mmCIF file with all atom_site columns, C-alpha atoms in Angstrom:
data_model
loop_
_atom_site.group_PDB
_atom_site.id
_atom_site.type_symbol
_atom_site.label_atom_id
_atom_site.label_alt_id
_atom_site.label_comp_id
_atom_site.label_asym_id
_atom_site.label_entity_id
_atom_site.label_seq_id
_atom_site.pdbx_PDB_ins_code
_atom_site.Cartn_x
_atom_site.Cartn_y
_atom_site.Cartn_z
_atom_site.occupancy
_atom_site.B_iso_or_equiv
_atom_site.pdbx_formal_charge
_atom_site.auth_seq_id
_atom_site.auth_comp_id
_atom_site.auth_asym_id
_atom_site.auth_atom_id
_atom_site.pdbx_PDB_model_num
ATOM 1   C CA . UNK A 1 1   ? -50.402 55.025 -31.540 1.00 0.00 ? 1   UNK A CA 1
ATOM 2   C CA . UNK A 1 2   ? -46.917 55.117 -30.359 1.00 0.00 ? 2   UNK A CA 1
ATOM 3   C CA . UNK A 1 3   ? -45.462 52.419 -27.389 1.00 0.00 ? 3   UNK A CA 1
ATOM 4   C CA . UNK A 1 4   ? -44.707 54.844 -24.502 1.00 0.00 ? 4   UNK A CA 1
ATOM 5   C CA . UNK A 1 5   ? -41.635 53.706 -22.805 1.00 0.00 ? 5   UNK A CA 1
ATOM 6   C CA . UNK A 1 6   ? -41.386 53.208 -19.104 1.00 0.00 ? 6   UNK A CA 1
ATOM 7   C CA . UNK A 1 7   ? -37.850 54.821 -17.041 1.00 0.00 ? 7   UNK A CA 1
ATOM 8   C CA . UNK A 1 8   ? -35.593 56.095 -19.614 1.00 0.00 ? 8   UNK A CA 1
ATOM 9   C CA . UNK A 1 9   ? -32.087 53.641 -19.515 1.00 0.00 ? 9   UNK A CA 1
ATOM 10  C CA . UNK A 1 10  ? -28.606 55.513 -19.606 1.00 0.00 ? 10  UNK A CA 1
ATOM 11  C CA . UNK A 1 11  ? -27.369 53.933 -23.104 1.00 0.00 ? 11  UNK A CA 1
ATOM 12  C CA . UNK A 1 12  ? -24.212 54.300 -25.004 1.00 0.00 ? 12  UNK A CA 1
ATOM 13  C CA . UNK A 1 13  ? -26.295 57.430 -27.009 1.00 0.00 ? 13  UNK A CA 1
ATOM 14  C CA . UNK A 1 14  ? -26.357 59.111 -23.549 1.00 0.00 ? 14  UNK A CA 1
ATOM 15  C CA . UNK A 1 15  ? -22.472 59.349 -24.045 1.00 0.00 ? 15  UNK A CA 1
ATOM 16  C CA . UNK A 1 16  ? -21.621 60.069 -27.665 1.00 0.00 ? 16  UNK A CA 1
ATOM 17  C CA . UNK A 1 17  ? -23.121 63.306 -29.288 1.00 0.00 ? 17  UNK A CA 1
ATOM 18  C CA . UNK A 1 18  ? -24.319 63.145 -32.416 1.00 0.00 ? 18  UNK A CA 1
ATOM 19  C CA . UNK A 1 19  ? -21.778 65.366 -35.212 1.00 0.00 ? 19  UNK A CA 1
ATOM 20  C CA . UNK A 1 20  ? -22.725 68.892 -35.514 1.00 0.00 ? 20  UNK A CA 1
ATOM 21  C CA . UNK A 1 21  ? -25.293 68.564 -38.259 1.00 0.00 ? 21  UNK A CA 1
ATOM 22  C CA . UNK A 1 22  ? -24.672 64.962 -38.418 1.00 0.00 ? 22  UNK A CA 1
ATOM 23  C CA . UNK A 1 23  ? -27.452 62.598 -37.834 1.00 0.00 ? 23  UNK A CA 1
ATOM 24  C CA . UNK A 1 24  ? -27.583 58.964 -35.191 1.00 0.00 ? 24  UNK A CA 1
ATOM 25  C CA . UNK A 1 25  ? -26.951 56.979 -38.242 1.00 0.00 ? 25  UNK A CA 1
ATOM 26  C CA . UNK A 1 26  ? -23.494 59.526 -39.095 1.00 0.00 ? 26  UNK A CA 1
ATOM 27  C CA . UNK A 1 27  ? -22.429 58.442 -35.895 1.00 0.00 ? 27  UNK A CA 1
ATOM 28  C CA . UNK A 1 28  ? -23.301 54.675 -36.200 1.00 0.00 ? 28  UNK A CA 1
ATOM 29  C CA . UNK A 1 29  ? -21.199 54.669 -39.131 1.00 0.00 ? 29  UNK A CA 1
ATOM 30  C CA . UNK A 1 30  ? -18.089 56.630 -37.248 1.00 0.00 ? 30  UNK A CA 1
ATOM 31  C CA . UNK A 1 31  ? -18.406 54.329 -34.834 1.00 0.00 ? 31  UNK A CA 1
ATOM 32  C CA . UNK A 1 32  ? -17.899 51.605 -37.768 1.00 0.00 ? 32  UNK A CA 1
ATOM 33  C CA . UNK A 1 33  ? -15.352 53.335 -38.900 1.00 0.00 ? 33  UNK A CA 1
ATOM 34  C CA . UNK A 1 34  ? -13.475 53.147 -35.707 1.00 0.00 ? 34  UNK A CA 1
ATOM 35  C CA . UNK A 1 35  ? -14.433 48.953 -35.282 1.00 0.00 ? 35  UNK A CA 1
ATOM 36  C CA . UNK A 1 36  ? -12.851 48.501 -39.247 1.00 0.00 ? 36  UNK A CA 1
ATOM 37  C CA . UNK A 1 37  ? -9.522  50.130 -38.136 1.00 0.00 ? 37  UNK A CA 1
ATOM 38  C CA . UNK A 1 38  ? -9.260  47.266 -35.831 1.00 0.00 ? 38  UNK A CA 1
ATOM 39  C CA . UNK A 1 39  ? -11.166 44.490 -36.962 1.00 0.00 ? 39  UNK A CA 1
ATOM 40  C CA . UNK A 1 40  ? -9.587  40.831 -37.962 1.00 0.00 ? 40  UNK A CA 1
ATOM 41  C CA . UNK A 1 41  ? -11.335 38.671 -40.067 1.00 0.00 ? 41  UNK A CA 1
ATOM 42  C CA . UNK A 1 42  ? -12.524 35.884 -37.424 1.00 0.00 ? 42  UNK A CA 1
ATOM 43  C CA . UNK A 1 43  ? -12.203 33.158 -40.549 1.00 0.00 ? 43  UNK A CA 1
ATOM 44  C CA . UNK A 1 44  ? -15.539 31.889 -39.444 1.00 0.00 ? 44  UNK A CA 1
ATOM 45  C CA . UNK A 1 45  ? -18.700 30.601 -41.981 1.00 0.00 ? 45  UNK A CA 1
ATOM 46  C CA . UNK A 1 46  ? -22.567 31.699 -41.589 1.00 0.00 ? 46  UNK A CA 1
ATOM 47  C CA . UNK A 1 47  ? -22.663 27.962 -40.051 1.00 0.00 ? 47  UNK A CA 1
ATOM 48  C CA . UNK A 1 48  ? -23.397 28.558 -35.993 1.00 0.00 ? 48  UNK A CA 1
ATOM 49  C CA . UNK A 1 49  ? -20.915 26.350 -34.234 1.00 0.00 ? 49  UNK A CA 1
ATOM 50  C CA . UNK A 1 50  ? -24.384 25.806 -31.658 1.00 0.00 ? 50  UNK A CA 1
ATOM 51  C CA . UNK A 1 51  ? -25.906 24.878 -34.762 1.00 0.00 ? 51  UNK A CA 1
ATOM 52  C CA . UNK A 1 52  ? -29.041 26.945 -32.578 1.00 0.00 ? 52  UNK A CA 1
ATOM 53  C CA . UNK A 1 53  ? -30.579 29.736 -34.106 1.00 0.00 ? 53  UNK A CA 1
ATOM 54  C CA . UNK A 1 54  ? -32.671 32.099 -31.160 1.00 0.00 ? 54  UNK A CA 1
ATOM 55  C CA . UNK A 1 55  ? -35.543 33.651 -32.076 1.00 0.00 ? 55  UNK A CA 1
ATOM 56  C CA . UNK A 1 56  ? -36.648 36.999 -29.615 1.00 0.00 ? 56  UNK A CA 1
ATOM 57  C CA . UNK A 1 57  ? -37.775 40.432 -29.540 1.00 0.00 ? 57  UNK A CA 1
ATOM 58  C CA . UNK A 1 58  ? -36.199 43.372 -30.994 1.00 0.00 ? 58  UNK A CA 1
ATOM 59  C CA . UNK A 1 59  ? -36.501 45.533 -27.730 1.00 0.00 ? 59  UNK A CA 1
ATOM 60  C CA . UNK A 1 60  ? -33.604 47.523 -27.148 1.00 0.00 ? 60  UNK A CA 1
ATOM 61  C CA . UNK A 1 61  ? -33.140 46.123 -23.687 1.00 0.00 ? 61  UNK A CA 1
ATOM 62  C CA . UNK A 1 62  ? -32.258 42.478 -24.478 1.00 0.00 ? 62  UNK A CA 1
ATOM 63  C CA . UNK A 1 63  ? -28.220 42.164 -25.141 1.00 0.00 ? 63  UNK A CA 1
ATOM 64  C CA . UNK A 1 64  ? -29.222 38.202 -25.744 1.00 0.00 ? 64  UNK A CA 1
ATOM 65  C CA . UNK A 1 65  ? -25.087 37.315 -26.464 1.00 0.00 ? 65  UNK A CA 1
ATOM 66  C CA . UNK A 1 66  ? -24.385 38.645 -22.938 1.00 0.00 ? 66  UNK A CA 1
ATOM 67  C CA . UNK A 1 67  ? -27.469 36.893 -21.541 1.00 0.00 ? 67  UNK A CA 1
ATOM 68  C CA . UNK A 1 68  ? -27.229 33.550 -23.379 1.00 0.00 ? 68  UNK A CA 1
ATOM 69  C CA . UNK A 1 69  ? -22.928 33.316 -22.802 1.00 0.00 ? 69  UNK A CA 1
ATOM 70  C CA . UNK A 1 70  ? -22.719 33.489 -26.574 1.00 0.00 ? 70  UNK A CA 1
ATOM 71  C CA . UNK A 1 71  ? -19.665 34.619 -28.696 1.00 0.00 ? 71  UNK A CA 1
ATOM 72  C CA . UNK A 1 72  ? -19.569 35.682 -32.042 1.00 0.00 ? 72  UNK A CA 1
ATOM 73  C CA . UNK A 1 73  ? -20.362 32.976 -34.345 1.00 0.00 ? 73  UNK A CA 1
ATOM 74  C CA . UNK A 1 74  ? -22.344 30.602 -32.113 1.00 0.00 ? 74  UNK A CA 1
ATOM 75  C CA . UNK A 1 75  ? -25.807 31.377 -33.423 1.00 0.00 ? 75  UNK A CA 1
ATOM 76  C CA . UNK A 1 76  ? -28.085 32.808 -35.789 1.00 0.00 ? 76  UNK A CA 1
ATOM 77  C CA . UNK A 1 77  ? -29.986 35.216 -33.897 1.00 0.00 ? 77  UNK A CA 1
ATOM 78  C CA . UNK A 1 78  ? -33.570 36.105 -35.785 1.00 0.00 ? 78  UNK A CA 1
ATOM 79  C CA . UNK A 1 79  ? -35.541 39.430 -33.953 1.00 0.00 ? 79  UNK A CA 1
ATOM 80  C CA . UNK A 1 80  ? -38.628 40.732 -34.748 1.00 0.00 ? 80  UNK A CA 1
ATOM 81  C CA . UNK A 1 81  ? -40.968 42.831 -32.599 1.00 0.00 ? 81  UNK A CA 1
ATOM 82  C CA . UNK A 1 82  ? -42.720 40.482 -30.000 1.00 0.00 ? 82  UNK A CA 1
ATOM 83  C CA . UNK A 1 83  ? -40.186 37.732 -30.957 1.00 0.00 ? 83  UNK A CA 1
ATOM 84  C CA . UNK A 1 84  ? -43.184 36.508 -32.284 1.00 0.00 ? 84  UNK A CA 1
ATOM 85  C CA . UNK A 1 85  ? -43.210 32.991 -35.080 1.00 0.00 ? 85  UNK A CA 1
ATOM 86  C CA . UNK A 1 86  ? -44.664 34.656 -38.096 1.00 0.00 ? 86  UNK A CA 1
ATOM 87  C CA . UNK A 1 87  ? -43.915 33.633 -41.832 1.00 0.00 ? 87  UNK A CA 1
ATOM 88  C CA . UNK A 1 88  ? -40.451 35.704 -41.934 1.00 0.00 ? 88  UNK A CA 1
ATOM 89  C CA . UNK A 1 89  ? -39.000 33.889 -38.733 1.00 0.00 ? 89  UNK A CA 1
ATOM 90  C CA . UNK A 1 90  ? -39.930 30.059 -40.541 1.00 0.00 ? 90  UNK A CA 1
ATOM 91  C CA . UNK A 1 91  ? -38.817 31.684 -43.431 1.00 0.00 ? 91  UNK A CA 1
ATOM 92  C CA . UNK A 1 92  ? -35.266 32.381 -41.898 1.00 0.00 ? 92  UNK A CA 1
ATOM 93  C CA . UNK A 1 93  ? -35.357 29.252 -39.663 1.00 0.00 ? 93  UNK A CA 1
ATOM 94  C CA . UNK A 1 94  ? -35.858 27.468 -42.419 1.00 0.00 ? 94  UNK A CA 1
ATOM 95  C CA . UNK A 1 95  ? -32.882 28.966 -43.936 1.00 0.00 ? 95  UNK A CA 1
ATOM 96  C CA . UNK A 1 96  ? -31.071 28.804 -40.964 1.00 0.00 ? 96  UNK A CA 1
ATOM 97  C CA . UNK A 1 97  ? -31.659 24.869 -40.888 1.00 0.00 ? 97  UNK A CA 1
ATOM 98  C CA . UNK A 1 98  ? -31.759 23.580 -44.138 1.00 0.00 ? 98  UNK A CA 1
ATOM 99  C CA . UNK A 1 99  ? -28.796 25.868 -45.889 1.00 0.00 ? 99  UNK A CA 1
ATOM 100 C CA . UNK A 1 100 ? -26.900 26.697 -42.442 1.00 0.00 ? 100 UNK A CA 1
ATOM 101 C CA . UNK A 1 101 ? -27.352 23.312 -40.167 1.00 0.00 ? 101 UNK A CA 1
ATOM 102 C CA . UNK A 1 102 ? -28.999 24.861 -37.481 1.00 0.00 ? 102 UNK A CA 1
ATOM 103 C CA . UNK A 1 103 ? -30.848 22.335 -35.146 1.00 0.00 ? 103 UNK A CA 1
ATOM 104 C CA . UNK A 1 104 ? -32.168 23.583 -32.363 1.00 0.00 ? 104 UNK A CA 1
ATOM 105 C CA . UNK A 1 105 ? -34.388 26.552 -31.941 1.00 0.00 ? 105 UNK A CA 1
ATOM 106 C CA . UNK A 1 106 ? -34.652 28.962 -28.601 1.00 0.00 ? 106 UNK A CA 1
ATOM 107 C CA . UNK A 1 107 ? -37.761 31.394 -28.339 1.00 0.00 ? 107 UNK A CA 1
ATOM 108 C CA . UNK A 1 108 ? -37.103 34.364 -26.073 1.00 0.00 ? 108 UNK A CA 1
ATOM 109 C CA . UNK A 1 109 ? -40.132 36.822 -25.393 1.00 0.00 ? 109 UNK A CA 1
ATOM 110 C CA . UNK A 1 110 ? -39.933 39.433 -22.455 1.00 0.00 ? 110 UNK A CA 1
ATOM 111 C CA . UNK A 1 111 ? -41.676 41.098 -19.369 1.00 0.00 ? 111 UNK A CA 1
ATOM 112 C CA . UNK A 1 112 ? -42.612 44.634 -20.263 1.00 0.00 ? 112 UNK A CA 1
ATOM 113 C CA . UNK A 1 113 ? -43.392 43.785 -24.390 1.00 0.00 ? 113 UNK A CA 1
ATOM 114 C CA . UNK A 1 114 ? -44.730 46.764 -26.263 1.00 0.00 ? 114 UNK A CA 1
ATOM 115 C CA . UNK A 1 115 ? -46.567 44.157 -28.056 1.00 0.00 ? 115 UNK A CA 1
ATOM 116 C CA . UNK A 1 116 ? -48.911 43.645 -24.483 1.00 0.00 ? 116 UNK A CA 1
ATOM 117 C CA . UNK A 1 117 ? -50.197 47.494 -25.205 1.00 0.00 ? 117 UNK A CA 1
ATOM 118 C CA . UNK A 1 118 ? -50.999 46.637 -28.665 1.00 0.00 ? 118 UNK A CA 1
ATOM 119 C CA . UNK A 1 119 ? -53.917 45.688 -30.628 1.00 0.00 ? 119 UNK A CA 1
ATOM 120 C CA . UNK A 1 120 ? -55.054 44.701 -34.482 1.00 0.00 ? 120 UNK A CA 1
ATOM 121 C CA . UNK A 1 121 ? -56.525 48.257 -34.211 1.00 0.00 ? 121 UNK A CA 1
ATOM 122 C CA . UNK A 1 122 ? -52.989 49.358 -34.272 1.00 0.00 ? 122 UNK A CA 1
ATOM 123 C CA . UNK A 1 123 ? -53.716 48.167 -38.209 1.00 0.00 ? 123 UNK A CA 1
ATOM 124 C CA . UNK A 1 124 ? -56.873 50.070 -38.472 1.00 0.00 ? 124 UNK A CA 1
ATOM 125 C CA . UNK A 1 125 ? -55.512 53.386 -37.337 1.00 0.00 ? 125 UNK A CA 1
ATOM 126 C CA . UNK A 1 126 ? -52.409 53.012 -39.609 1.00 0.00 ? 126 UNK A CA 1
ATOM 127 C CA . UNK A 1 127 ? -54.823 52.191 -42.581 1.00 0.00 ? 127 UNK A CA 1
ATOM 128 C CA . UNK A 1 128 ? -56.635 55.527 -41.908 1.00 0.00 ? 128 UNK A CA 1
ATOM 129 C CA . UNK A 1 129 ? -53.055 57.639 -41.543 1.00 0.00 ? 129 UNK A CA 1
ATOM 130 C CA . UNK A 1 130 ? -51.618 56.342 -44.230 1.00 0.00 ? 130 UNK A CA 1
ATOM 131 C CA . UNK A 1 131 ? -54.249 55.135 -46.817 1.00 0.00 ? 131 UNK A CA 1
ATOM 132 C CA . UNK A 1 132 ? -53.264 51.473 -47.538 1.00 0.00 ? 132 UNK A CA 1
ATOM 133 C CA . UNK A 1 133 ? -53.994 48.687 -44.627 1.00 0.00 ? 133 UNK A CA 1
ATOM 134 C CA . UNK A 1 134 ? -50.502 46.769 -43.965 1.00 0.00 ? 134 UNK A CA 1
ATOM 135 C CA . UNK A 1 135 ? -50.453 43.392 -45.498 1.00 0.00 ? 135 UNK A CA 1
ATOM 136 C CA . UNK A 1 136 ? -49.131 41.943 -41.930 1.00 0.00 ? 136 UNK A CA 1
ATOM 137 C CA . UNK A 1 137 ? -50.895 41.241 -38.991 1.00 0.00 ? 137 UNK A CA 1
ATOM 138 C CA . UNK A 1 138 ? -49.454 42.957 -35.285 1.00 0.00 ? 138 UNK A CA 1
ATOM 139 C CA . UNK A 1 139 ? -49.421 39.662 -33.346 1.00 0.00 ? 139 UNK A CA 1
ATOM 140 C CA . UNK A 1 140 ? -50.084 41.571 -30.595 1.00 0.00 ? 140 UNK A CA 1
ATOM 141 C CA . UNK A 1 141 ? -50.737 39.270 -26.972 1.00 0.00 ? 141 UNK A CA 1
ATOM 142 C CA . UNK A 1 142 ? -52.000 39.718 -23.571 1.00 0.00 ? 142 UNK A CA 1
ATOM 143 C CA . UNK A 1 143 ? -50.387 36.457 -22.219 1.00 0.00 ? 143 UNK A CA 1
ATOM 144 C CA . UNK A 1 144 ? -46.526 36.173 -22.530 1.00 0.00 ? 144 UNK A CA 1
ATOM 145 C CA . UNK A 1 145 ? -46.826 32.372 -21.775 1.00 0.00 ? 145 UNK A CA 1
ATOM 146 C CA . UNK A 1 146 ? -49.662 31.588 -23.774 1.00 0.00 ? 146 UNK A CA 1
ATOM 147 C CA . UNK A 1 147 ? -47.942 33.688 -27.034 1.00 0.00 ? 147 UNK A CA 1
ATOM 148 C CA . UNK A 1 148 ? -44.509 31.339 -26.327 1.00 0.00 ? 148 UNK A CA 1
ATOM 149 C CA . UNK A 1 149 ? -46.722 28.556 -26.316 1.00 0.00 ? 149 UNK A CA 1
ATOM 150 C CA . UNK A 1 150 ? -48.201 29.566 -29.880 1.00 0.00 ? 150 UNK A CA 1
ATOM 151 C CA . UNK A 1 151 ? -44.296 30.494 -31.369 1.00 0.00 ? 151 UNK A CA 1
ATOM 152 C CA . UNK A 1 152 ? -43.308 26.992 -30.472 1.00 0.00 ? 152 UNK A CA 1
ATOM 153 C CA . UNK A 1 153 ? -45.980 25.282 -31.921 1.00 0.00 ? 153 UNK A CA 1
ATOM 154 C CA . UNK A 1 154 ? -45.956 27.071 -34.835 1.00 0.00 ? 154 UNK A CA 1
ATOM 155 C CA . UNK A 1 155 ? -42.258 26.446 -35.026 1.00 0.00 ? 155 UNK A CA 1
ATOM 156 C CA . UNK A 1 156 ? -42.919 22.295 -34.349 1.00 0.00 ? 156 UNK A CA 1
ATOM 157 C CA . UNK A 1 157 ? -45.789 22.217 -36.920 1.00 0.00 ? 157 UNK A CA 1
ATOM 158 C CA . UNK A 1 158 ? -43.943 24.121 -39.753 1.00 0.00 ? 158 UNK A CA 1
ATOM 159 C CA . UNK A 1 159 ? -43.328 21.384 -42.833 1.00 0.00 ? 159 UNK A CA 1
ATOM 160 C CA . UNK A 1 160 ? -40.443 23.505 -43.795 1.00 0.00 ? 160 UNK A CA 1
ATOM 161 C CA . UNK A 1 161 ? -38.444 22.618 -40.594 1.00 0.00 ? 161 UNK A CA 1
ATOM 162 C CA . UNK A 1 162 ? -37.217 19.469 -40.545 1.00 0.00 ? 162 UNK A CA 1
ATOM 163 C CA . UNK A 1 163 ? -35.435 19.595 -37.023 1.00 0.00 ? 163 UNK A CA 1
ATOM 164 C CA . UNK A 1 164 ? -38.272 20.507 -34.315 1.00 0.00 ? 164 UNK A CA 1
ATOM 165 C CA . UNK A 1 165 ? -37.642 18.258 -31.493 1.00 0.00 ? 165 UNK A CA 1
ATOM 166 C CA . UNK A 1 166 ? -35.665 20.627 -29.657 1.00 0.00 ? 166 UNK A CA 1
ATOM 167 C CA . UNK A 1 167 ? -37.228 24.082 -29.599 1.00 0.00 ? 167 UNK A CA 1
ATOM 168 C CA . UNK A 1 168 ? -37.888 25.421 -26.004 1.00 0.00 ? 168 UNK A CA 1
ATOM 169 C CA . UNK A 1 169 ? -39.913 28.865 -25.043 1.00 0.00 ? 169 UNK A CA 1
ATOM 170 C CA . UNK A 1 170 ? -39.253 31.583 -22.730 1.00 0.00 ? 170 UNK A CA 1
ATOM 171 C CA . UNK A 1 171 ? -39.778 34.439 -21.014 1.00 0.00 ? 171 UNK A CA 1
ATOM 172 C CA . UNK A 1 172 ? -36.884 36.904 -20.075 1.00 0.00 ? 172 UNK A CA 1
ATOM 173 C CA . UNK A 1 173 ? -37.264 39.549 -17.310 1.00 0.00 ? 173 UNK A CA 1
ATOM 174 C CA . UNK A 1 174 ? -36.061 42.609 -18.391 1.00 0.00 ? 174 UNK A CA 1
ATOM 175 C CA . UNK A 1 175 ? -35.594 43.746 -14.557 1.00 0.00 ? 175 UNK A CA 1
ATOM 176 C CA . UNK A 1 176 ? -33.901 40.462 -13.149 1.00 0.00 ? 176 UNK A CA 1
ATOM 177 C CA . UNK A 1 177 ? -32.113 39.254 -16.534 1.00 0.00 ? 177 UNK A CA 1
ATOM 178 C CA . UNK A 1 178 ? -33.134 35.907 -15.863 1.00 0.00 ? 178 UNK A CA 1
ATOM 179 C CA . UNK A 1 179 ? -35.138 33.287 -18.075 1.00 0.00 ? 179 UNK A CA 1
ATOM 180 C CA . UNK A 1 180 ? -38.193 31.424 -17.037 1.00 0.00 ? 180 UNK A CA 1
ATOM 181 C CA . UNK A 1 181 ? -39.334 28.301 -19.309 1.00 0.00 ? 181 UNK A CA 1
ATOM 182 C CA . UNK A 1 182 ? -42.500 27.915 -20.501 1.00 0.00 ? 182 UNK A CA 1
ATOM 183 C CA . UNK A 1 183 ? -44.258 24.556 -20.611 1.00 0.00 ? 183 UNK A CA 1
ATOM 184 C CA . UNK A 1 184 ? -45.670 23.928 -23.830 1.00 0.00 ? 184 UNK A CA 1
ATOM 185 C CA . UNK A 1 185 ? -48.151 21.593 -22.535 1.00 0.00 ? 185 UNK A CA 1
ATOM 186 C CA . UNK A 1 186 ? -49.771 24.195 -19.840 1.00 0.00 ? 186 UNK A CA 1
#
């Protein structure tokens, strides 16, 4: 069951042709090749000079450095699809806090989510292609606010994370760019 995508976005693929018999990923790592020749080391740690780590969907669409006024170095930025708190984002929030000295956590969902189009029965249907059900769960969600609402209090009820008093939800609008809090109380 594949997420259909809406208008097709001019992106930097749209420009740069893949080699002859080369694959995307040959010219990813051109393109690395190319950022080496002139890359300095920054001197900078893992530590994010925030000390925030932002937690947000993987869509394609959400350039959260741009969008946030971030610069190399100022967070640890965690994506997953949904942006959704499941074990692997305490996991690395946990690391990101108690190793890194992150303190404050940002959760970023979006309009237009694959993850609204989505069921569990995504599971099922894999199960039956493939033979073996997945051992995760989709976290799929019809309500953007309510899901934000769930990833922060999973995030404030964690006993891993010992700095929750400043983790704030939100929505991002993939046609307007700009970010709407959610309440957690609502």
């Amino acid at each position: 069951m594949p997420i259909s995508a809406s208008q097709p976005m001019s992106t930097s693929a749209d420009s740069a042709a893949v080699p002859t018999g080369g694959t995307i990923t040959d010219r990813l790592v051109e393109a690395n090749r190319r950022y080496a020749a002139a890359f300095r080391d920054p001197g900078m740690d893992a530590h994010p000079v925030l000390k925030v780590a932002v937690v947000a969907c993987m869509d394609a669409r959400l350039d959260l450095h741009d969008a946030l006024g971030l610069e190399l170095g100022d967070c640890h930025t965690i994506r997953n699809a949904g942006g959704v708190v499941t074990d692997d984002i305490i996991r690395s929030l946990t690391i990101s806090q108690r190793a890194l000295g992150t303190r404050s956590v940002v959760l970023i969902h979006h309009t237009g989510c694959g993850l609204l189009n989505l069921t569990e029965d995504f599971r099922h249907e894999l199960a039956a292609e493939v033979g073996q059900r997945p051992t995760w769960a989709v976290e799929a969600f019809k309500d953007l606010d309510e899901d934000v609402r769930q990833s922060m209090q999973r995030v404030r009820t964690s006993p891993f994370l010992p700095h929750t008093d400043d983790v704030r939800g939100f929505v991002f609008d993939v046609t307007t760019g700009l970010l709407r809090e959610i309440d957690p109380r609502s």
